[in-house]
Coordinates of C-alpha atoms in Angstrom, one line a residue:
M311 CA 21.9 18.3 38.0
K312 CA 24.2 18.4 35.0
Y313 CA 23.7 14.6 34.6
Y314 CA 19.9 15.0 34.4
S315 CA 20.3 18.0 32.0
L316 CA 22.5 15.8 29.7
L317 CA 20.1 12.9 29.9
I318 CA 17.1 15.1 28.9
L319 CA 19.2 16.5 26.0
L320 CA 20.1 13.1 24.8
I321 CA 16.5 11.9 25.0
L322 CA 15.3 15.0 23.0
S323 CA 18.1 14.5 20.5
Y324 CA 17.1 10.9 20.0
S325 CA 13.4 11.8 19.6
M326 CA 14.3 14.3 16.9
V327 CA 16.3 11.7 15.0
A328 CA 13.7 9.0 15.5
Q329 CA 10.9 11.1 14.2
D330 CA 9.4 9.7 11.0
T331 CA 9.0 11.9 7.9
I332 CA 5.7 12.8 6.4
M333 CA 5.9 14.2 2.9
P334 CA 3.1 15.4 0.6
L335 CA 2.7 13.4 -2.6
W336 CA 2.0 16.4 -4.7
P337 CA 3.2 20.0 -5.0
K338 CA 0.8 22.4 -3.2
N339 CA -2.2 23.4 -5.3
N340 CA -1.3 20.8 -8.0
I341 CA -3.1 17.6 -7.0
P342 CA -4.5 15.8 -10.1
N343 CA -8.2 15.2 -10.3
H344 CA -8.9 17.3 -7.2
I345 CA -11.9 19.6 -6.9
A346 CA -11.9 22.3 -4.2
S347 CA -14.7 21.6 -1.7
D348 CA -15.7 21.8 1.9
E349 CA -14.9 18.1 2.4
K350 CA -12.5 17.7 5.4
E351 CA -10.2 14.8 6.3
V352 CA -11.6 12.7 9.2
H353 CA -9.5 10.8 11.8
E354 CA -11.3 8.4 14.2
Y355 CA -9.7 6.1 16.7
K356 CA -11.6 2.9 17.7
D357 CA -8.7 0.6 18.6
I358 CA -7.6 1.3 15.1
L359 CA -6.9 4.7 13.6
Y360 CA -9.4 5.1 10.7
I361 CA -8.8 7.9 8.2
S362 CA -11.4 8.9 5.7
K363 CA -12.1 11.7 3.2
V364 CA -8.3 12.2 2.5
Q365 CA -7.7 15.6 0.9
M366 CA -3.9 15.9 1.0
P367 CA -2.3 12.6 0.2
T368 CA 1.0 11.9 1.9
I369 CA 3.7 9.3 2.4
E370 CA 5.0 8.6 5.9
V371 CA 8.6 7.3 5.8
Y372 CA 10.0 4.8 8.4
L373 CA 13.7 4.1 8.0
P374 CA 15.8 1.5 9.8
T375 CA 19.2 2.6 11.1
E376 CA 21.7 2.8 8.3
R377 CA 23.7 -0.1 9.9
N378 CA 20.7 -2.4 9.8
A379 CA 19.4 -1.3 6.4
V380 CA 19.4 -4.0 3.8
G381 CA 18.7 -1.6 0.9
S382 CA 15.2 -2.6 0.0
A383 CA 12.0 -0.7 0.6
M384 CA 8.2 -1.5 0.7
V385 CA 5.5 1.0 -0.1
I386 CA 2.4 0.2 2.0
F387 CA -1.3 0.6 1.1
P388 CA -3.6 0.1 4.1
G389 CA -7.1 -1.4 3.4
G390 CA -10.5 -0.2 4.3
G391 CA -12.9 -1.0 1.4
Y392 CA -12.0 2.3 -0.5
R393 CA -14.1 4.0 2.2
I394 CA -11.6 4.4 5.0
L395 CA -7.9 3.6 5.7
A396 CA -7.0 1.3 8.6
Y397 CA -4.0 3.5 8.9
D398 CA -2.1 2.0 11.8
W399 CA -3.4 -1.6 11.7
E400 CA -2.4 -2.1 8.1
G401 CA 0.0 0.8 7.7
S402 CA 2.3 2.2 10.4
D403 CA 2.3 -1.1 12.4
I404 CA 3.5 -2.9 9.3
A405 CA 6.1 -0.2 8.6
K406 CA 7.6 -0.6 12.1
F407 CA 7.7 -4.4 11.7
L408 CA 9.5 -4.1 8.4
N409 CA 12.1 -1.8 9.9
G410 CA 12.9 -4.6 12.3
K411 CA 14.1 -6.5 9.3
G412 CA 16.1 -3.6 7.9
I413 CA 13.6 -2.7 5.3
A414 CA 12.6 0.9 4.6
A415 CA 8.8 1.3 4.9
I416 CA 6.6 4.0 3.4
V417 CA 2.9 4.2 4.3
V418 CA 0.7 5.9 1.7
K419 CA -2.2 8.0 2.9
Y420 CA -3.9 7.8 -0.5
R421 CA -7.1 9.6 -1.5
L422 CA -10.3 7.5 -1.3
P423 CA -12.9 7.9 -4.1
S424 CA -15.2 10.9 -3.6
D425 CA -18.0 12.4 -5.7
V426 CA -17.4 15.7 -3.9
S427 CA -13.7 16.5 -4.2
Q428 CA -12.6 14.5 -7.2
K429 CA -13.0 14.1 -11.0
E430 CA -12.9 10.5 -12.3
K431 CA -12.8 9.1 -8.8
Y432 CA -12.1 5.6 -10.0
N433 CA -8.6 6.6 -11.1
V434 CA -7.7 8.7 -8.0
P435 CA -6.2 5.9 -5.8
L436 CA -4.1 4.6 -8.7
I437 CA -2.9 8.2 -9.4
D438 CA -1.7 8.5 -5.9
A439 CA -0.2 5.0 -5.9
Q440 CA 1.8 5.7 -9.1
R441 CA 3.1 9.0 -7.6
A442 CA 4.0 7.4 -4.3
I443 CA 6.3 4.8 -5.8
R444 CA 7.8 7.3 -8.1
L445 CA 8.4 9.7 -5.2
V446 CA 10.1 6.9 -3.2
R447 CA 12.3 6.0 -6.2
S448 CA 13.3 9.7 -6.5
K449 CA 14.4 9.7 -2.8
A450 CA 16.4 6.4 -3.0
E451 CA 19.7 8.1 -2.1
D452 CA 18.1 10.0 0.8
F453 CA 16.4 6.8 2.1
H454 CA 19.6 4.7 1.6
I455 CA 17.7 2.2 -0.6
D456 CA 18.3 0.6 -4.0
P457 CA 15.9 2.1 -6.6
N458 CA 15.6 -1.4 -8.1
K459 CA 14.5 -3.0 -4.8
I460 CA 11.2 -1.1 -4.1
G461 CA 8.3 -3.4 -3.5
I462 CA 4.7 -2.8 -2.5
I463 CA 2.4 -4.4 0.0
G464 CA -1.4 -3.9 0.3
F465 CA -4.1 -5.3 2.4
S466 CA -7.8 -6.0 1.4
A467 CA -8.8 -3.0 -0.7
G468 CA -5.2 -1.8 -0.3
G469 CA -4.4 -5.1 -1.9
H470 CA -6.6 -4.2 -4.8
L471 CA -4.8 -0.9 -5.2
A472 CA -1.4 -2.6 -5.0
S473 CA -2.5 -5.2 -7.6
T474 CA -3.9 -2.3 -9.7
L475 CA -0.5 -0.6 -9.5
G476 CA 1.3 -3.8 -10.4
T477 CA -0.9 -4.3 -13.5
H478 CA -1.6 -0.7 -14.5
F479 CA 1.8 0.9 -13.7
N480 CA 2.3 2.1 -17.4
E481 CA -1.2 3.5 -17.7
E482 CA -1.1 7.3 -18.0
V483 CA -3.7 8.4 -15.5
Y484 CA -2.4 11.9 -14.8
D485 CA -0.3 14.6 -16.6
R486 CA 3.3 14.9 -15.8
I487 CA 4.0 17.4 -13.0
D488 CA 7.8 17.3 -12.4
D489 CA 10.9 15.2 -12.9
T490 CA 9.6 12.6 -10.4
D491 CA 7.0 11.6 -12.9
D492 CA 9.7 10.6 -15.4
L493 CA 10.6 7.6 -13.2
S494 CA 9.1 4.2 -13.4
A495 CA 5.9 3.4 -11.4
R496 CA 6.5 -0.4 -11.7
P497 CA 7.0 -2.1 -8.4
D498 CA 10.0 -4.5 -8.2
F499 CA 7.9 -7.0 -6.3
M500 CA 4.4 -7.2 -4.8
V501 CA 2.9 -8.7 -1.6
L502 CA -0.9 -8.9 -1.4
G503 CA -2.6 -9.7 1.9
Y504 CA -6.2 -11.0 1.7
P505 CA -6.6 -8.8 -1.3
V506 CA -9.6 -7.7 -3.3
I507 CA -8.6 -8.6 -6.8
T508 CA -11.7 -9.2 -8.9
F509 CA -14.8 -7.0 -9.4
G510 CA -16.6 -10.0 -11.1
E511 CA -18.4 -12.8 -9.4
K512 CA -16.3 -13.1 -6.3
A513 CA -16.0 -9.3 -5.8
H514 CA -16.1 -7.5 -2.5
A515 CA -19.2 -5.5 -3.2
G516 CA -18.3 -2.6 -1.0
S517 CA -14.9 -2.0 -2.6
R518 CA -16.4 -2.2 -6.1
M519 CA -19.2 0.2 -5.2
F520 CA -17.0 2.8 -3.5
L521 CA -14.5 2.8 -6.4
L522 CA -16.7 2.4 -9.4
G523 CA -20.1 3.6 -8.2
E524 CA -23.4 1.7 -8.0
N525 CA -23.8 0.9 -11.7
P526 CA -20.4 0.4 -13.3
T527 CA -20.2 -0.7 -17.0
Q528 CA -18.8 -4.1 -17.8
E529 CA -15.8 -2.4 -19.4
M530 CA -15.0 -0.7 -16.0
I531 CA -15.6 -4.0 -14.1
D532 CA -13.1 -5.8 -16.4
H533 CA -10.6 -3.0 -16.3
F534 CA -10.3 -3.1 -12.5
S535 CA -10.6 -6.9 -12.2
N536 CA -6.8 -7.2 -12.0
E537 CA -6.7 -11.0 -12.7
K538 CA -7.6 -9.9 -16.2
Q539 CA -4.8 -7.3 -16.4
V540 CA -1.8 -9.5 -15.7
T541 CA 1.0 -9.6 -18.3
E542 CA 4.5 -11.0 -18.4
D543 CA 5.7 -7.6 -17.0
T544 CA 3.6 -7.9 -13.8
P545 CA 6.1 -8.0 -10.9
P546 CA 6.8 -11.2 -8.9
T547 CA 4.0 -11.6 -6.4
L548 CA 3.4 -13.2 -3.0
L549 CA -0.2 -13.7 -1.8
F550 CA -1.6 -14.7 1.5
H551 CA -5.2 -15.3 2.5
A552 CA -7.4 -17.3 4.9
T553 CA -9.8 -19.8 3.5
D554 CA -12.5 -18.7 5.9
D555 CA -12.4 -15.1 4.9
G556 CA -16.0 -14.0 5.0
S557 CA -15.5 -10.6 3.5
V558 CA -13.1 -11.1 0.6
P559 CA -13.4 -14.6 -0.8
V560 CA -10.2 -16.5 -1.0
E561 CA -10.9 -17.0 -4.7
N562 CA -9.6 -13.5 -5.2
S563 CA -6.1 -14.6 -4.4
L564 CA -6.6 -17.9 -6.4
L565 CA -7.6 -16.0 -9.5
F566 CA -4.6 -13.7 -9.4
Y567 CA -2.2 -16.6 -8.7
Q568 CA -3.6 -18.5 -11.7
A569 CA -3.2 -15.4 -13.9
L570 CA 0.4 -14.9 -12.8
K571 CA 1.1 -18.6 -13.5
N572 CA -0.5 -18.4 -16.9
H573 CA 1.8 -15.5 -17.9
G574 CA 5.0 -16.9 -16.5
V575 CA 5.3 -14.5 -13.6
S576 CA 7.1 -15.7 -10.5
A577 CA 4.4 -16.2 -7.8
S578 CA 4.1 -17.7 -4.4
M579 CA 0.9 -18.1 -2.3
H580 CA 0.1 -19.1 1.3
I581 CA -3.5 -20.1 2.1
Y582 CA -4.3 -20.5 5.8
P583 CA -7.3 -22.6 6.9
K584 CA -8.4 -20.0 9.5
G585 CA -7.9 -16.3 10.1
G586 CA -10.9 -14.5 8.7
H587 CA -10.4 -11.1 7.3
G588 CA -8.2 -8.1 8.2
F589 CA -5.7 -9.9 10.5
S590 CA -2.8 -7.6 9.8
L591 CA 0.4 -9.0 11.5
A592 CA -1.7 -11.7 13.3
L593 CA 0.7 -11.6 16.2
K594 CA -1.7 -13.4 18.6
D595 CA -2.1 -16.3 16.3
K596 CA 0.9 -18.7 16.4
H597 CA 0.2 -20.2 13.0
L598 CA -1.1 -17.3 11.0
R599 CA 1.6 -14.9 12.1
G600 CA 4.1 -17.0 10.2
W601 CA 3.1 -15.1 7.0
T602 CA 5.6 -12.4 7.8
E603 CA 8.6 -14.9 8.0
R604 CA 7.4 -16.5 4.7
M605 CA 7.4 -13.0 3.2
F606 CA 10.9 -12.2 4.4
E607 CA 12.2 -15.5 3.0
W608 CA 10.5 -14.9 -0.3
I609 CA 11.9 -11.4 -0.6
E610 CA 15.4 -12.8 0.0
S611 CA 14.8 -15.4 -2.7
L612 CA 14.3 -12.7 -5.3
E613 CA 17.9 -11.5 -5.1

């Protein structure tokens, strides 16, 4: 009987240690560009956990064991066309996979553009993204990571948000709230998976509409066409995409790669002949799933 009691105690203790930490991005009642409304966050599970109408943005922190930790971290932006978040498929599943390589992983549940609960909805995802990387940087000691080895990874529209952060990290899109906001929002490296990049000719129409509205000005289109916003300070970037992507044309990655090359930014790109859109880890595709190993090799090459 004592044996079973001890076993249960050990299991419970392990569960408590293994729990992942969810932290609010913002202090209570101090969320930038937020309007109080009756809008409620929605969670739907259809093989994938879809989250929409986010009201209280958070980060969910997944840490490897200290002995396996390599000291780097990745902040993860799930995709979903700026309408929903494919939260596990392109978020928590990615985080757990990164932990297996000793990388701390932080999933961002960022706010999606809303005419009901936000002002200047086009800036809201970037506001949350800047805050997320600053918050992670502020917790570097707690998370056992190097504050100078914090990268980002985004998928589809999450790739657009990641590339927006990587090209607009110095843009002042919200007023300082606390000491966290004194830290840099520049990622140390970027990984973009089948990303939305441009809002021009090869745009993903849905992402552009949900972020900018139905009739955006040319100035707004150019501002959020991130191939036009690359500078020499844009972080080193890895892109991967499938040629047969029927949702986000592969030209999005090609345009960004060319812009990086033109500005002397270290860049790598893997274009696969098949894979379609939204393949996440692609674990059931023996060829496509190789993108993860290419990514780990690339991250090591940056050191």
